[in-house]
Amino acid sequence: MASLMSGLSARAAVVAPASRVAMPQSTSAPVRFGFSVEAAHKKGTGSTKNGRDSNPKYLGVKKYGGEQVVTGNIIIRQRGNSVHAGPGVGTGKDYTLFALRDGEVLFKPGANGKKTVRVVDPVQRGGREDGKPSRRDKRRELYTPRAEQRAAAEAAAATR
């Protein structure tokens, strides 16, 4: 091992003085090596803190007040019990509210002002009990629906 080390030091002594090369002097920073180091031309692929997104959960009211439901219809999907189940409504393990019977959805404040939803028997709408038209029905007879107005306008424009 000692002979190897002595041989290396002898070679280093021979090579070292001959390796000095005169570099041209310039006004820029002194150059220590015979090559220049350049900056990277491409951005490195470092890590990012963004770039993840969760799938949508589609929460919210699925059947609004006054809508008809059948047994098993989902009324509200929610996180936590922000709206409570009333009569005719069941609660799933993820707090989903669903109809336990056929009927109509009714949102009504419950005990201590909590929001509750219940399923009640369908309410008969459209007129008075004595069979005469209601004020609402009379007003509807005076005005044509917007869809019919549009259709009439399109037909008039087509005939021109």
mmCIF file of C-alpha atoms in Angstrom:
data_model
loop_
_atom_site.group_PDB
_atom_site.id
_atom_site.type_symbol
_atom_site.label_atom_id
_atom_site.label_comp_id
_atom_site.label_asym_id
_atom_site.label_seq_id
_atom_site.Cartn_x
_atom_site.Cartn_y
_atom_site.Cartn_z
ATOM 1 C CA MET A 1 0.000 0.000 0.000
ATOM 2 C CA ALA A 2 2.864 2.340 0.866
ATOM 3 C CA SER A 3 4.501 1.721 -2.488
ATOM 4 C CA LEU A 4 1.269 2.615 -4.251
ATOM 5 C CA MET A 5 0.969 5.880 -2.320
ATOM 6 C CA SER A 6 4.546 6.852 -3.044
ATOM 7 C CA GLY A 7 3.995 6.160 -6.741
ATOM 8 C CA LEU A 8 0.902 8.391 -6.792
ATOM 9 C CA SER A 9 2.633 11.279 -5.073
ATOM 10 C CA ALA A 10 5.533 11.054 -7.534
ATOM 11 C CA ARG A 11 3.132 11.201 -10.462
ATOM 12 C CA ALA A 12 1.288 14.143 -8.927
ATOM 13 C CA ALA A 13 4.542 16.013 -8.600
ATOM 14 C CA VAL A 14 5.301 15.444 -12.286
ATOM 15 C CA VAL A 15 1.806 16.317 -13.558
ATOM 16 C CA ALA A 16 1.064 19.303 -11.306
ATOM 17 C CA PRO A 17 3.538 21.891 -12.680
ATOM 18 C CA ALA A 18 2.722 21.100 -16.306
ATOM 19 C CA SER A 19 -1.061 21.520 -15.827
ATOM 20 C CA ARG A 20 -0.901 25.308 -15.426
ATOM 21 C CA VAL A 21 -2.209 27.067 -18.509
ATOM 22 C CA ALA A 22 -2.293 30.825 -18.953
ATOM 23 C CA MET A 23 -5.881 32.014 -19.438
ATOM 24 C CA PRO A 24 -6.657 35.217 -21.302
ATOM 25 C CA GLN A 25 -7.343 38.159 -19.028
ATOM 26 C CA SER A 26 -10.721 39.886 -19.436
ATOM 27 C CA THR A 27 -12.716 42.549 -17.661
ATOM 28 C CA SER A 28 -15.400 40.069 -16.537
ATOM 29 C CA ALA A 29 -15.206 37.847 -13.488
ATOM 30 C CA PRO A 30 -12.081 35.726 -13.260
ATOM 31 C CA VAL A 31 -12.363 32.347 -14.977
ATOM 32 C CA ARG A 32 -10.946 29.485 -12.975
ATOM 33 C CA PHE A 33 -11.690 26.722 -15.418
ATOM 34 C CA GLY A 34 -11.308 26.358 -19.156
ATOM 35 C CA PHE A 35 -15.088 25.921 -19.579
ATOM 36 C CA SER A 36 -18.076 28.068 -18.694
ATOM 37 C CA VAL A 37 -21.049 26.997 -16.598
ATOM 38 C CA GLU A 38 -24.444 27.919 -18.020
ATOM 39 C CA ALA A 39 -27.835 28.105 -16.336
ATOM 40 C CA ALA A 40 -30.489 25.523 -17.125
ATOM 41 C CA HIS A 41 -32.756 26.255 -20.068
ATOM 42 C CA LYS A 42 -35.648 24.153 -18.797
ATOM 43 C CA LYS A 43 -37.644 24.479 -15.611
ATOM 44 C CA GLY A 44 -36.940 21.744 -13.140
ATOM 45 C CA THR A 45 -39.740 19.324 -12.326
ATOM 46 C CA GLY A 46 -40.132 20.191 -8.686
ATOM 47 C CA SER A 47 -43.020 19.168 -6.487
ATOM 48 C CA THR A 48 -46.233 21.177 -6.329
ATOM 49 C CA LYS A 49 -48.574 21.774 -3.426
ATOM 50 C CA ASN A 50 -51.648 22.013 -5.655
ATOM 51 C CA GLY A 51 -52.946 19.593 -8.221
ATOM 52 C CA ARG A 52 -55.526 17.563 -6.263
ATOM 53 C CA ASP A 53 -59.258 17.787 -6.415
ATOM 54 C CA SER A 54 -62.035 15.699 -4.936
ATOM 55 C CA ASN A 55 -65.015 14.383 -6.818
ATOM 56 C CA PRO A 56 -68.301 16.295 -6.499
ATOM 57 C CA LYS A 57 -70.682 15.015 -3.820
ATOM 58 C CA TYR A 58 -73.942 16.353 -5.325
ATOM 59 C CA LEU A 59 -75.380 17.500 -1.999
ATOM 60 C CA GLY A 60 -78.504 19.590 -1.539
ATOM 61 C CA VAL A 61 -82.274 19.498 -1.874
ATOM 62 C CA LYS A 62 -83.489 17.001 -4.475
ATOM 63 C CA LYS A 63 -87.254 17.443 -3.957
ATOM 64 C CA TYR A 64 -88.526 20.900 -3.070
ATOM 65 C CA GLY A 65 -91.634 21.902 -1.112
ATOM 66 C CA GLY A 66 -94.855 21.069 -2.918
ATOM 67 C CA GLU A 67 -93.311 18.344 -5.103
ATOM 68 C CA GLN A 68 -94.859 14.892 -5.209
ATOM 69 C CA VAL A 69 -92.729 12.004 -3.880
ATOM 70 C CA VAL A 70 -93.098 8.245 -3.755
ATOM 71 C CA THR A 71 -91.729 5.954 -1.090
ATOM 72 C CA GLY A 72 -87.932 5.895 -1.198
ATOM 73 C CA ASN A 73 -87.414 9.181 -3.053
ATOM 74 C CA ILE A 74 -84.406 11.130 -1.784
ATOM 75 C CA ILE A 75 -85.503 14.539 -0.527
ATOM 76 C CA ILE A 76 -82.191 16.000 0.749
ATOM 77 C CA ARG A 77 -78.555 14.883 0.633
ATOM 78 C CA GLN A 78 -76.584 16.618 3.379
ATOM 79 C CA ARG A 79 -73.493 16.451 5.582
ATOM 80 C CA GLY A 80 -74.644 16.425 9.176
ATOM 81 C CA ASN A 81 -78.189 16.901 10.372
ATOM 82 C CA SER A 82 -78.809 20.478 9.220
ATOM 83 C CA VAL A 83 -82.395 19.607 8.203
ATOM 84 C CA HIS A 84 -84.213 17.144 10.450
ATOM 85 C CA ALA A 85 -86.667 14.432 9.482
ATOM 86 C CA GLY A 86 -90.314 14.951 10.363
ATOM 87 C CA PRO A 87 -93.275 12.583 9.983
ATOM 88 C CA GLY A 88 -93.108 10.475 6.835
ATOM 89 C CA VAL A 89 -89.349 11.066 6.368
ATOM 90 C CA GLY A 90 -86.466 8.733 7.199
ATOM 91 C CA THR A 91 -82.783 9.474 7.827
ATOM 92 C CA GLY A 92 -79.974 7.433 6.249
ATOM 93 C CA LYS A 93 -76.605 6.717 7.832
ATOM 94 C CA ASP A 94 -75.078 9.648 5.900
ATOM 95 C CA TYR A 95 -77.984 11.925 7.020
ATOM 96 C CA THR A 96 -79.783 11.608 3.693
ATOM 97 C CA LEU A 97 -83.497 12.343 4.112
ATOM 98 C CA PHE A 98 -85.873 10.122 2.136
ATOM 99 C CA ALA A 99 -89.636 9.640 1.867
ATOM 100 C CA LEU A 100 -91.197 6.817 3.884
ATOM 101 C CA ARG A 101 -94.560 7.167 2.161
ATOM 102 C CA ASP A 102 -96.173 8.661 -0.911
ATOM 103 C CA GLY A 103 -97.230 12.286 -0.620
ATOM 104 C CA GLU A 104 -96.078 15.866 -0.947
ATOM 105 C CA VAL A 105 -92.931 17.444 0.514
ATOM 106 C CA LEU A 106 -93.488 20.141 3.127
ATOM 107 C CA PHE A 107 -90.710 22.175 4.730
ATOM 108 C CA LYS A 108 -91.738 23.521 8.111
ATOM 109 C CA PRO A 109 -89.934 24.718 11.255
ATOM 110 C CA GLY A 110 -89.974 22.050 13.942
ATOM 111 C CA ALA A 111 -89.237 22.059 17.660
ATOM 112 C CA ASN A 112 -86.855 24.791 18.880
ATOM 113 C CA GLY A 113 -86.872 26.401 15.430
ATOM 114 C CA LYS A 114 -85.075 23.484 13.752
ATOM 115 C CA LYS A 115 -85.584 23.064 10.030
ATOM 116 C CA THR A 116 -87.652 19.962 9.358
ATOM 117 C CA VAL A 117 -89.059 18.311 6.290
ATOM 118 C CA ARG A 118 -92.142 16.121 6.290
ATOM 119 C CA VAL A 119 -94.186 14.193 3.777
ATOM 120 C CA VAL A 120 -97.898 14.966 3.953
ATOM 121 C CA ASP A 121 -100.932 13.917 1.936
ATOM 122 C CA PRO A 122 -101.067 15.712 -1.424
ATOM 123 C CA VAL A 123 -102.945 18.997 -1.309
ATOM 124 C CA GLN A 124 -105.683 19.412 -3.924
ATOM 125 C CA ARG A 125 -104.993 22.600 -5.856
ATOM 126 C CA GLY A 126 -106.828 24.431 -8.589
ATOM 127 C CA GLY A 127 -110.054 26.089 -7.584
ATOM 128 C CA ARG A 128 -112.362 26.522 -4.710
ATOM 129 C CA GLU A 129 -114.310 23.847 -2.901
ATOM 130 C CA ASP A 130 -117.625 25.044 -4.366
ATOM 131 C CA GLY A 131 -116.289 24.425 -7.904
ATOM 132 C CA LYS A 132 -116.162 28.042 -8.982
ATOM 133 C CA PRO A 133 -112.876 29.302 -10.481
ATOM 134 C CA SER A 134 -110.519 30.977 -8.045
ATOM 135 C CA ARG A 135 -109.133 34.452 -8.551
ATOM 136 C CA ARG A 136 -105.872 32.891 -9.701
ATOM 137 C CA ASP A 137 -107.681 30.807 -12.325
ATOM 138 C CA LYS A 138 -109.522 33.885 -13.589
ATOM 139 C CA ARG A 139 -106.242 35.799 -13.977
ATOM 140 C CA ARG A 140 -104.670 32.906 -15.869
ATOM 141 C CA GLU A 141 -107.526 32.972 -18.371
ATOM 142 C CA LEU A 142 -106.704 36.618 -19.171
ATOM 143 C CA TYR A 143 -103.042 35.997 -20.027
ATOM 144 C CA THR A 144 -101.627 33.623 -22.597
ATOM 145 C CA PRO A 145 -98.622 31.566 -21.483
ATOM 146 C CA ARG A 146 -95.210 32.786 -22.619
ATOM 147 C CA ALA A 147 -94.552 29.632 -24.631
ATOM 148 C CA GLU A 148 -97.686 30.269 -26.679
ATOM 149 C CA GLN A 149 -96.664 33.916 -27.183
ATOM 150 C CA ARG A 150 -93.251 32.807 -28.479
ATOM 151 C CA ALA A 151 -94.792 30.235 -30.825
ATOM 152 C CA ALA A 152 -97.169 32.863 -32.230
ATOM 153 C CA ALA A 153 -94.290 35.330 -32.721
ATOM 154 C CA GLU A 154 -92.186 32.714 -34.512
ATOM 155 C CA ALA A 155 -95.106 31.760 -36.758
ATOM 156 C CA ALA A 156 -95.671 35.437 -37.645
ATOM 157 C CA ALA A 157 -91.968 35.891 -38.413
ATOM 158 C CA ALA A 158 -91.941 32.781 -40.624
ATOM 159 C CA THR A 159 -94.858 34.019 -42.761
ATOM 160 C CA ARG A 160 -93.195 37.356 -43.576
#
